[in-house]
Short mmCIF file of C-alpha atoms in Angstrom, two decimals:
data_model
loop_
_atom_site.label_atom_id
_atom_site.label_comp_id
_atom_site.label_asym_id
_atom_site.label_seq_id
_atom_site.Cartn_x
_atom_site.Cartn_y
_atom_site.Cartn_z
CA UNK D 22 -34.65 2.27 -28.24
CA UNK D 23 -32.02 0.11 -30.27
CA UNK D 24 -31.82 -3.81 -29.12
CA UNK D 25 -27.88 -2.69 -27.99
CA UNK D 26 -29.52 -0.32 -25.74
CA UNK D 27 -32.08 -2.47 -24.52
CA UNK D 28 -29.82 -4.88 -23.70
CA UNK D 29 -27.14 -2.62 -22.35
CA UNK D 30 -29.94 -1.61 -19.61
CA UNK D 31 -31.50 -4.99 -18.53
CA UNK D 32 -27.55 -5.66 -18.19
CA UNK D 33 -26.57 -2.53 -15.82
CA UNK D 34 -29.73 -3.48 -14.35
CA UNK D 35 -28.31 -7.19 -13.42
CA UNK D 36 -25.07 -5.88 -11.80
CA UNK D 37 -27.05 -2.98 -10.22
CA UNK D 38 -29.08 -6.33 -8.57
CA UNK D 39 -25.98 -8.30 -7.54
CA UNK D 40 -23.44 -5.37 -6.81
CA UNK D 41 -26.30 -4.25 -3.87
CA UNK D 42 -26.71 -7.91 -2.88
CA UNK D 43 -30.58 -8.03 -4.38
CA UNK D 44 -31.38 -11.14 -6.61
CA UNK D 45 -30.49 -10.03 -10.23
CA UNK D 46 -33.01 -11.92 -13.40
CA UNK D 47 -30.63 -14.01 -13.85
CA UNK D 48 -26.71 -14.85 -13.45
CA UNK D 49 -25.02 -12.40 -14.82
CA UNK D 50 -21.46 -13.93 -17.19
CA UNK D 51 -18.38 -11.99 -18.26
CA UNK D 52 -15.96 -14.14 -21.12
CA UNK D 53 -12.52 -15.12 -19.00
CA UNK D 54 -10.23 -15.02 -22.18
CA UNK D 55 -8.32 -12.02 -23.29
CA UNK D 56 -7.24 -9.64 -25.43
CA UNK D 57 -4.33 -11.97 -26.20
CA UNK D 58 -6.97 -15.43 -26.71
CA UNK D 59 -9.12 -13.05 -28.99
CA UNK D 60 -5.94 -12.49 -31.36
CA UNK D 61 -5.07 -15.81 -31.75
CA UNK D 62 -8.51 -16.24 -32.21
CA UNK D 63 -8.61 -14.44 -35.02
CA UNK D 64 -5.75 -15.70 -36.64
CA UNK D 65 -3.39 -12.49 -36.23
CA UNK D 66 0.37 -12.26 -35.12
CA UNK D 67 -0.03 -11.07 -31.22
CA UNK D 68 2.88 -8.74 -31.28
CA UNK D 69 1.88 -6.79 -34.44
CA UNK D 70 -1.78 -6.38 -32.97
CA UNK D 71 -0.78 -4.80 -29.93
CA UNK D 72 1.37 -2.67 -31.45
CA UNK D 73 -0.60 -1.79 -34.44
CA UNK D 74 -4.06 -1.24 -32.46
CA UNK D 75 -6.24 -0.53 -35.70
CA UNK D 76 -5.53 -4.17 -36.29
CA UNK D 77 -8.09 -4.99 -33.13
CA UNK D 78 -11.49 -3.61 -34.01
CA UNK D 79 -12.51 -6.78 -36.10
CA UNK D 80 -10.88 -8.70 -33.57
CA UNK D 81 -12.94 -7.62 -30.74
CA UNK D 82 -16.19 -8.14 -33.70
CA UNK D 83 -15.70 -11.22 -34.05
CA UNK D 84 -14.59 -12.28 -30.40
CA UNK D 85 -17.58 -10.20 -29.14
CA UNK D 86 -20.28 -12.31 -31.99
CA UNK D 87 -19.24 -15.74 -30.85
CA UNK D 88 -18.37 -16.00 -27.22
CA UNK D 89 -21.63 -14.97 -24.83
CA UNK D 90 -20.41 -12.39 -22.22
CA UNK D 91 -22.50 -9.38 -20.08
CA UNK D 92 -19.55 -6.99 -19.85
CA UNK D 93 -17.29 -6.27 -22.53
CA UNK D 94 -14.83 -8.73 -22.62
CA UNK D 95 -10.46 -8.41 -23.55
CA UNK D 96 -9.13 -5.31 -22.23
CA UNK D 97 -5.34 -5.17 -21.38
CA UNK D 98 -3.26 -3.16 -18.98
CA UNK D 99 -0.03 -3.89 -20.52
CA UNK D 100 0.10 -2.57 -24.04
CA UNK D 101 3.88 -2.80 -25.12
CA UNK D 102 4.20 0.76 -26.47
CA UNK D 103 5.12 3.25 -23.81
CA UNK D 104 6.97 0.03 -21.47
CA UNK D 105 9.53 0.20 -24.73
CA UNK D 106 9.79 3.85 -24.87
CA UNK D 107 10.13 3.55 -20.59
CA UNK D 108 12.98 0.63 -21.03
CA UNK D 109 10.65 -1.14 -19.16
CA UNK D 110 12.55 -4.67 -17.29
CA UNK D 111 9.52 -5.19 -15.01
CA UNK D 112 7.34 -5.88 -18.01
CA UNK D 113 8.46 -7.00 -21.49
CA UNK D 114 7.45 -8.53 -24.62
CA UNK D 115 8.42 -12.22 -24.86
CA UNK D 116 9.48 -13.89 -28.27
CA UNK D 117 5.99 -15.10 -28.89
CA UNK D 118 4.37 -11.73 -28.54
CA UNK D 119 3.12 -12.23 -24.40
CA UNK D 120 3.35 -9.39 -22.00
CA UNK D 121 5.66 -10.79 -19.14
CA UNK D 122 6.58 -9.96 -15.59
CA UNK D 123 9.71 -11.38 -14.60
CA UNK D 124 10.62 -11.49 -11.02
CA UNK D 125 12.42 -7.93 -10.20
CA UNK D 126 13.80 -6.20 -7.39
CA UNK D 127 12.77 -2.18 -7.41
CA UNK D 128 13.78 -1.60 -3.97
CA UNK D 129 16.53 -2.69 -1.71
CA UNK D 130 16.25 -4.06 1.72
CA UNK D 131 18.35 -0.97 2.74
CA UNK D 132 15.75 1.40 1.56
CA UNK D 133 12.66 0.33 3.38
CA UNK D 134 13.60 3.93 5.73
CA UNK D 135 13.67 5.93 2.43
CA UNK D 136 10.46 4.55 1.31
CA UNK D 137 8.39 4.85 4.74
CA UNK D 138 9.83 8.77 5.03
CA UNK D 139 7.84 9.15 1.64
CA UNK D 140 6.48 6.23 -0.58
CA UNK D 141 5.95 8.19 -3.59
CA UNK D 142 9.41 9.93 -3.57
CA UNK D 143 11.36 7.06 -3.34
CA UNK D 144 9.30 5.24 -6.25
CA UNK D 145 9.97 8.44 -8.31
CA UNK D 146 13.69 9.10 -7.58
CA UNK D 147 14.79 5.24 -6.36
CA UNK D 148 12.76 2.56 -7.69
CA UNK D 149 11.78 3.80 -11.06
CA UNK D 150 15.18 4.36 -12.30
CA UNK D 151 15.85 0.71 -11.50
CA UNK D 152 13.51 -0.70 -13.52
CA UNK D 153 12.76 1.70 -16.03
CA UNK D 154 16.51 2.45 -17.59
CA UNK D 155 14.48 5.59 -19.47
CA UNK D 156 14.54 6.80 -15.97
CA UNK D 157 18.39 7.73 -15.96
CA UNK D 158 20.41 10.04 -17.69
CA UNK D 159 20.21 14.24 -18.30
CA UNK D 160 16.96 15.33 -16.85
CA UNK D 161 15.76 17.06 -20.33
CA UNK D 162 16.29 13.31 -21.63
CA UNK D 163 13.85 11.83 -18.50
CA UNK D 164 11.83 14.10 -19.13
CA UNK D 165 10.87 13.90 -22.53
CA UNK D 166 11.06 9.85 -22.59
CA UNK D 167 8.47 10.28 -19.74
CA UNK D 168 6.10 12.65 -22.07
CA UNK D 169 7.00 10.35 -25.00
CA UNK D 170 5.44 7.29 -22.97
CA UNK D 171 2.19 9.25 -21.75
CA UNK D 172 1.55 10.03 -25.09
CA UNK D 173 1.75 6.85 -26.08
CA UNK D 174 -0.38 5.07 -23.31
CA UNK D 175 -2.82 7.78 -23.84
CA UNK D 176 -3.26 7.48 -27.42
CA UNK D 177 -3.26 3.85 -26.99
CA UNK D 178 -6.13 3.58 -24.58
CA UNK D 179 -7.86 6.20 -26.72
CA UNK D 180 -7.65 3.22 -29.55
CA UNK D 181 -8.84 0.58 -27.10
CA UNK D 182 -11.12 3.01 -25.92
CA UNK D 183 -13.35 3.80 -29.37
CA UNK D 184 -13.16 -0.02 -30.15
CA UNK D 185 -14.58 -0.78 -26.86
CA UNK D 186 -17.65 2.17 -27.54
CA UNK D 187 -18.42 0.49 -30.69
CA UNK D 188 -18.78 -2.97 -29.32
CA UNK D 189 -20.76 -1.67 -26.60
CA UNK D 190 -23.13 -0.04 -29.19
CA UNK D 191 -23.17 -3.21 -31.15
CA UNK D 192 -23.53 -5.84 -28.88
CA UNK D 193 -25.40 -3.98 -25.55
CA UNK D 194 -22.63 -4.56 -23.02
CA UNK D 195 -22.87 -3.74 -19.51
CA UNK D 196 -21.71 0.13 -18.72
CA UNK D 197 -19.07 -1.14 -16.33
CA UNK D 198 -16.25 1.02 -15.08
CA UNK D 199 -13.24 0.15 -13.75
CA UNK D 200 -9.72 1.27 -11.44
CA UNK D 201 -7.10 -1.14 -10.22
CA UNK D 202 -4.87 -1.22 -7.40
CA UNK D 203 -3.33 -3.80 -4.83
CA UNK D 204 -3.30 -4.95 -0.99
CA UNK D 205 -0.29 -2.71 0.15
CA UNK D 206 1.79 -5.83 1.25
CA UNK D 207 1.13 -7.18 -2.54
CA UNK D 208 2.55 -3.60 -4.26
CA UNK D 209 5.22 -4.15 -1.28
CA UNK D 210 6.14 -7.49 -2.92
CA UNK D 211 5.62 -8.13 -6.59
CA UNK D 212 7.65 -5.13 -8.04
CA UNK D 213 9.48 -3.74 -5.29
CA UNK D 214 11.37 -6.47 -2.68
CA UNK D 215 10.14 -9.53 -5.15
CA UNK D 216 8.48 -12.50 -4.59
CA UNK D 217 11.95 -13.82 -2.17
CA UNK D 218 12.90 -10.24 -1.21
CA UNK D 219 9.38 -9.73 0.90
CA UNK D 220 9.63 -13.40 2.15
CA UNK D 221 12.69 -12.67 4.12
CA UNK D 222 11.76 -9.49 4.95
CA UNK D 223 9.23 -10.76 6.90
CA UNK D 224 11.45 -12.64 9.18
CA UNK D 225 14.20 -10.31 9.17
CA UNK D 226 12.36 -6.50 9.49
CA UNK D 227 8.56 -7.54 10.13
CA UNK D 228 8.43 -4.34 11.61
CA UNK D 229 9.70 -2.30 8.44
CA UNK D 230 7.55 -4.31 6.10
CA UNK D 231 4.00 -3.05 8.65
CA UNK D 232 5.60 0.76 8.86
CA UNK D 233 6.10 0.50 4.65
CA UNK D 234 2.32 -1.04 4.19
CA UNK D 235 0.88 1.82 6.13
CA UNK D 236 2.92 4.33 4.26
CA UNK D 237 1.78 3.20 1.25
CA UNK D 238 -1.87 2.86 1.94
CA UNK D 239 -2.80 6.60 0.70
CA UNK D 240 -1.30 5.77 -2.71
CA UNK D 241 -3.81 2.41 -2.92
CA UNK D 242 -6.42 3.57 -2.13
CA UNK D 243 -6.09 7.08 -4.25
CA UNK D 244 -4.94 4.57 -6.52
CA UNK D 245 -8.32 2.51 -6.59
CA UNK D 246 -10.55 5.41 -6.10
CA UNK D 247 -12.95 5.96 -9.46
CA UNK D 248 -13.01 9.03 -10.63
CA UNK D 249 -16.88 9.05 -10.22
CA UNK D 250 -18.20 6.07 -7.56
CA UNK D 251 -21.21 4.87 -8.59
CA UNK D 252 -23.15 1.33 -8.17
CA UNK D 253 -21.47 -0.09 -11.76
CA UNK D 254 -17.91 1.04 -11.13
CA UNK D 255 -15.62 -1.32 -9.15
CA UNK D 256 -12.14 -1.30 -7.88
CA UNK D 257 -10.41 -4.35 -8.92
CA UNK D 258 -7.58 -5.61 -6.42
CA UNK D 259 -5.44 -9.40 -7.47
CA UNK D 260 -4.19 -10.68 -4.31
CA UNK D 261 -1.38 -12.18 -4.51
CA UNK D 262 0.89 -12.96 -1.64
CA UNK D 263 -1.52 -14.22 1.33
CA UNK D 264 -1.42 -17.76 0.53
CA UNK D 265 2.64 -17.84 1.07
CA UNK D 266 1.88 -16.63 4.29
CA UNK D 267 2.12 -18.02 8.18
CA UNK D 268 -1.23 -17.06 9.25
CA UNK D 269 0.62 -14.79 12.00
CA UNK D 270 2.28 -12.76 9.49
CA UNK D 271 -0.95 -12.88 7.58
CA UNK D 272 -2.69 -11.09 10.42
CA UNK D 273 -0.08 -8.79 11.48
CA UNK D 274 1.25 -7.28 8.48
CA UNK D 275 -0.68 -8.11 5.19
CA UNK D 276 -4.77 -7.63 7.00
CA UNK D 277 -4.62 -4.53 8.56
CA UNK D 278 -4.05 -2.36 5.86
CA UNK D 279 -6.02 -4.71 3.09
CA UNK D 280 -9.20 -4.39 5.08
CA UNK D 281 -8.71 -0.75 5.44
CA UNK D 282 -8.06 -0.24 1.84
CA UNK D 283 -11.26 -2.15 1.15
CA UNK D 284 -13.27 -0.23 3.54
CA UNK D 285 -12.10 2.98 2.39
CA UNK D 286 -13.03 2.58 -0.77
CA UNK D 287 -16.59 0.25 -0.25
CA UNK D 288 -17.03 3.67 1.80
CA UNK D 289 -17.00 6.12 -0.89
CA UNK D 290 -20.30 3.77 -2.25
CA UNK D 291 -18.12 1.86 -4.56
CA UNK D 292 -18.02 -1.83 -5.47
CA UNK D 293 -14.35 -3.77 -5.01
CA UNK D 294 -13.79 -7.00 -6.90
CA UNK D 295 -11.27 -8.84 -5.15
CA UNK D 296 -9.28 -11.77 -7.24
CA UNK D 297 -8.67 -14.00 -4.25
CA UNK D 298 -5.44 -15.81 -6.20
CA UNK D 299 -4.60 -18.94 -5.13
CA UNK D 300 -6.13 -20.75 -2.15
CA UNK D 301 -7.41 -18.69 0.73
CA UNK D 302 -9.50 -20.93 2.42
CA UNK D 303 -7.62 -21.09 5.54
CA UNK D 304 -8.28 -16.90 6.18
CA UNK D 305 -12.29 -17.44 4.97
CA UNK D 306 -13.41 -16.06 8.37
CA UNK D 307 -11.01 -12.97 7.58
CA UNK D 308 -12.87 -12.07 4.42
CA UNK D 309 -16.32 -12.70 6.09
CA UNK D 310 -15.35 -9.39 7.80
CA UNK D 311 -14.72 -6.99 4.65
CA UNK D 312 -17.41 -4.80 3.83
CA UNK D 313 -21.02 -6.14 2.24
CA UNK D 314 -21.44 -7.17 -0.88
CA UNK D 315 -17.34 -7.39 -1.54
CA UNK D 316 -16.84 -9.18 -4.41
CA UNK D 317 -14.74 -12.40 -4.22
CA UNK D 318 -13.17 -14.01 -7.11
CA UNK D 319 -11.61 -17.28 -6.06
CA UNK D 320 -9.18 -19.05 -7.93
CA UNK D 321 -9.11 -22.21 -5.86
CA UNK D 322 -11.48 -23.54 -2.79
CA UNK D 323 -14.47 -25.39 -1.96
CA UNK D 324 -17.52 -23.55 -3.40
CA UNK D 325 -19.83 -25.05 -0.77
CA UNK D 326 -17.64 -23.83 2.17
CA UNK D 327 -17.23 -20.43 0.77
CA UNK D 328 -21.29 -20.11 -0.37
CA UNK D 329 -21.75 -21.23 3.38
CA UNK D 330 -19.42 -18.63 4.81
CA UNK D 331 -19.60 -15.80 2.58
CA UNK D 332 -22.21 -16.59 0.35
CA UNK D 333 -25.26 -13.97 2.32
CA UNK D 334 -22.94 -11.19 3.31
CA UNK D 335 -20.49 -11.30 -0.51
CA UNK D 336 -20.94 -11.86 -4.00
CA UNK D 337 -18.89 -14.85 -4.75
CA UNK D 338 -17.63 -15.21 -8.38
CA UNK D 339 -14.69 -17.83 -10.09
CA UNK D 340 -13.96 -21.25 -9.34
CA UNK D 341 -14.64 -22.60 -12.36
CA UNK D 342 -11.35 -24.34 -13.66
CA UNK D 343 -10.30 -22.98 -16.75
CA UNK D 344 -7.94 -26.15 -17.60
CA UNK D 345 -10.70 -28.00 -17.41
CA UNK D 346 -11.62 -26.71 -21.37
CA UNK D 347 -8.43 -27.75 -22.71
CA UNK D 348 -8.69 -31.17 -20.91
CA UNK D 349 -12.15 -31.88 -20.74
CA UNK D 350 -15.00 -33.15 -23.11
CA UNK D 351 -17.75 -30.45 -24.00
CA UNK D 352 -20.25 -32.59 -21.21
CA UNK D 353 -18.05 -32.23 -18.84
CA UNK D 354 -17.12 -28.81 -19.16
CA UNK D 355 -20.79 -28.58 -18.80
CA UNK D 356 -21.56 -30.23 -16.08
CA UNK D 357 -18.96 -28.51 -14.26
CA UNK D 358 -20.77 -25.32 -14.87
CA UNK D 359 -24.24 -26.84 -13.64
CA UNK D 360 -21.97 -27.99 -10.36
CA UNK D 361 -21.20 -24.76 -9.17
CA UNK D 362 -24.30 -22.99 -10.67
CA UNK D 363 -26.15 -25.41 -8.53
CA UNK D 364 -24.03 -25.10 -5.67
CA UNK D 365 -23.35 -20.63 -6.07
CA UNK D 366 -26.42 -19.37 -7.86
CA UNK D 367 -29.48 -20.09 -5.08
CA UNK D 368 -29.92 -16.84 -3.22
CA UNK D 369 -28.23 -14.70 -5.70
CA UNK D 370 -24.94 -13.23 -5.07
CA UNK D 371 -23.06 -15.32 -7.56
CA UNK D 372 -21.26 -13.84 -10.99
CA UNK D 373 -19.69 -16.29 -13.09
CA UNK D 374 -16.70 -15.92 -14.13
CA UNK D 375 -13.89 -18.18 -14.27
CA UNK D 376 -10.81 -19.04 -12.10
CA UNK D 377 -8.28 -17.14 -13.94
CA UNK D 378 -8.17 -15.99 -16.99
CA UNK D 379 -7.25 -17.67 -20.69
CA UNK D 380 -4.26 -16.25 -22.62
CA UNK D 381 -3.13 -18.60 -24.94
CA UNK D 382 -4.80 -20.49 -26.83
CA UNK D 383 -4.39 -23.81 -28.89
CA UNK D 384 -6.06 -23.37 -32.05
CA UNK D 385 -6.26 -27.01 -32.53
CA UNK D 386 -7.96 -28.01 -29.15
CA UNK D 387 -11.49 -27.81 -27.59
CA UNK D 388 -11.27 -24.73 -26.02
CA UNK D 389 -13.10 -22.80 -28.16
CA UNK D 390 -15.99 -25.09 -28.42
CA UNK D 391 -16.13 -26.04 -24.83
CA UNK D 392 -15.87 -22.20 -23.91
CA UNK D 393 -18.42 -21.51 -25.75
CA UNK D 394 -20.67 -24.47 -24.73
CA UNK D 395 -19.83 -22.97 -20.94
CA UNK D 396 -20.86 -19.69 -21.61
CA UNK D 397 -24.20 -20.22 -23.49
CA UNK D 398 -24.82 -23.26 -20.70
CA UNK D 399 -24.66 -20.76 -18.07
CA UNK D 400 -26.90 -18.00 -20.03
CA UNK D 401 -29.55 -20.55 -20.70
CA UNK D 402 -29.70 -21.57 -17.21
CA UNK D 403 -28.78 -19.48 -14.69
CA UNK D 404 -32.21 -17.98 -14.90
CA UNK D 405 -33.77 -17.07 -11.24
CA UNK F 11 0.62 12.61 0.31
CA UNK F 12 3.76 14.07 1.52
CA UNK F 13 5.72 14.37 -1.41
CA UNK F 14 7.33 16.87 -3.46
CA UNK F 15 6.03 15.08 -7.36
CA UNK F 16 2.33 15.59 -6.29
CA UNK F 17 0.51 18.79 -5.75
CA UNK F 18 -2.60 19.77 -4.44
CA UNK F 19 -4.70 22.57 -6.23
CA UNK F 20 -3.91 24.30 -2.93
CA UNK F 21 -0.24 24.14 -3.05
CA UNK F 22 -0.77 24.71 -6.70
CA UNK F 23 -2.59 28.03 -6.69
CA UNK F 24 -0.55 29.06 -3.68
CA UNK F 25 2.88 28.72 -5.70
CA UNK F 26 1.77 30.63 -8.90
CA UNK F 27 0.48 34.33 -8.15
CA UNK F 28 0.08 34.98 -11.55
CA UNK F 29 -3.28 32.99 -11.67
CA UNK F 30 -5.06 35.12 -9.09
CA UNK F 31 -8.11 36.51 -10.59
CA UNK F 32 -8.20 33.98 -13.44
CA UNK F 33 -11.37 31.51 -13.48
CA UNK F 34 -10.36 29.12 -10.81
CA UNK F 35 -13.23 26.85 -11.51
CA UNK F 36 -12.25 26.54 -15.29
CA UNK F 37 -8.68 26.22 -14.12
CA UNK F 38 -8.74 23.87 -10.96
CA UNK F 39 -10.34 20.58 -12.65
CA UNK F 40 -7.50 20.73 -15.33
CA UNK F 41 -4.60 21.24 -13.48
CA UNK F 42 -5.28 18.44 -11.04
CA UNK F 43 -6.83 16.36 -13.99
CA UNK F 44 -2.73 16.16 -15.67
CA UNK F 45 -2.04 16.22 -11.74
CA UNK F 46 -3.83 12.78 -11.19
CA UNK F 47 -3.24 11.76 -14.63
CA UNK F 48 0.59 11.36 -14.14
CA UNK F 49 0.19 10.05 -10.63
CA UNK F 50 -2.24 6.84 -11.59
CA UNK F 51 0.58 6.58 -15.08
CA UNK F 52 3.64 6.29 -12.30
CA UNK F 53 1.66 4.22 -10.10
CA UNK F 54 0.46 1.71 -13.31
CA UNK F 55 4.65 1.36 -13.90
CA UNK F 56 4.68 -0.74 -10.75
CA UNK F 57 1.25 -2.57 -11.30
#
């Protein structure tokens, strides 16, 4: 057996532990910066790179050698090629090479009927077409910028794909697989009514905005559903829209259909990672009551409230403040680490990873070094 | 899902004739592979 392979198994074999709420050796540690951080990292033009995907494999060499991580780290959803060939607007390039979402409106107030009758109809024949201009025209044109763009994406993850096998074989990652999908009043918001659409929505048709969440909670969870459940495959869902939320509206139109998404799929004996954006402390008794062993990566909170409340039932992960490396001396990006090690890691249950993760990166600052004092910290200690 | 851009294999098989007799278990994981293949593509568009 090769050291990759070796390492590779005592790996699976720590998220096999925490993903079924059993002890693991030790803490397991995935790398919060990107794709985009490991560019810059390596000196390259951003734009050209994710274009030009053959540019990526010493990237992800070099990215892989220095920073400590347990699962592969990088990965990116949004790879520029077949959102130009779509006329993507929901997603673009900016100036400086950054995939960007700017705040769009796919759906009109007027259509919530349409889209209740059938969800994935109207997002086909209504909401598409708005923000995809490759949507529009003679069908035979639709129709072959549509094949043009699979193509694309497809040969594109192929590329991500075989640079991703080769790290793995080099460096003994973690065999993790992964879907993604959202809380039903989150796909509601960020793409179709937008982030002031939904909030008004709320007031003015609460009773559209439940009938359109239940609609659309076949697609989510078909959407998050691995092709093959198993113990090192997880669903991961961001969160996004809770935290603008009276808790009344909270309960009666963004819960129901989260928790039965989550179910659903922790059902079919697979794990879900949430990313619990923001600050949800105020609905911490609501997550208590998602299926064991959900895991919870907070963005903001108190990590002795939430290892109180959640901390035997869920595996608690993020917290620690990314900004914190780009403000703070290497001890005290340390001794932040030890903080919530020593306040997460007793009992188990606890995956570090960071609070969000790191896209850009200043060259010339201390996030590199402090990074990677954090990561080896946390592998040297976070020994059971 | 009721809608008329996804098909089952059901609804599949039961719209083309001409595949009767024809190795349905060679036949049935491809279809709906490309099936759920576009599907999770459309669905990644608003993502």
């Amino acid at each position: 057996m090769t050291d990759a392979i070796a390492r590779t198994n005592e790996r699976n074999q720590l998220f096999k532990d925490l993903f079924s709420g059993k002890t693991p050796k030790r803490v397991p540690i995935s790398n919060p910066a990107t794709q985009d951080f490991a560019i810059q990292y390596a000196g390259l033009d951003l734009a050209e790179c994710q274009w030009d995907l053959t540019k990526l494999e010493p990237v992800y060499d070099k990215f892989c050698q220095d920073f400590y991580t347990d699962t592969y780290p990088g990965g990116s959803i949004r790879i520029p090629s077949h959102y130009q060939i779509l006329g993507s607007t929901p997603i673009v390039m900016s100036s400086s090479g950054f995939m960007q979402h700017p705040d769009v409106v796919g759906m009109l107030a007027e259509e919530y009927d349409e889209f209740i009758a059938s969800p994935y109809d109207c997002i086909v024949e209504t909401i598409l077409p708005r923000l995809y201009t490759e949507f529009n025209g003679p069908p035979g044109k639709v129709a072959m910028a549509l094949a043009k763009a699979m193509k694309a994406q497809a040969d594109d993850l192929a590329s991500l794909g075989a640079i991703r096998a080769k790290m793995n074989a080099k460096y003994g990652f973690a065999a993790m697989v992964g879907a993604l999908t959202e809380a039903p009043f989150d796909f509601m918001s960020d793409f179709l009514r937008s982030f002031k659409g939904i909030s008004g929505d709320v007031r003015r048709y609460p009773d559209k905005v439940a009938a359109a969440c239940e609609a659309v909670l076949p697609l989510m969870i078909k959407k998050g559903t691995l092709p093959n459940p198993s113990m090192l495959g997880y669903t991961f869902v961001p969160l996004h829209m809770a935290p603008y939320l009276r808790e009344k509206d909270f309960a009666a139109l963004y819960w129901p259909t989260f928790k039965k998404m989550v179910e659903t799929l922790a059902g079919m004996g697979q794990s879900v990672q949430l990313f619990v954006e923001q600050d949800w402390m105020r609905y911490i008794d609501y997550l208590y009551e998602l299926p064991e062993n959900t895991i919870m990566r907070f963005e903001y909170g108190d990590p002795k409230l939430i290892k109180e409340k959640l901390g035997k039932k869920h595996i608690i992960s993020g917290l620690y403040p990314v900004t914190l490396l780009q403000t703070g001396t290497k001890q005290q990006c340390v001794d932040k680490a030890k903080e919530l090690l020593d306040i997460l890691a007793p009992g188990g249950r606890y995956w570090w990873q960071a609070d969000k993760s790191i896209i850009h990166l200043d060259i010339n600052g201390p996030v590199v070094e402090n990074l990677r004092a954090v990561l080896d910290y946390v592998h040297e200690n976070g020994t059971y | 899902m009721d809608t008329k851009y996804y098909t089952t294999w059901e609804e599949y098989l039961a719209e083309h004739s001409e595949l009767e007799g024809k190795p349905e278990q060679a036949i049935a994981p491809k279809i709906v592979k490309y099936e759920d293949a576009m599907f999770t593509f459309i669905m990644d568009l608003l993502l």
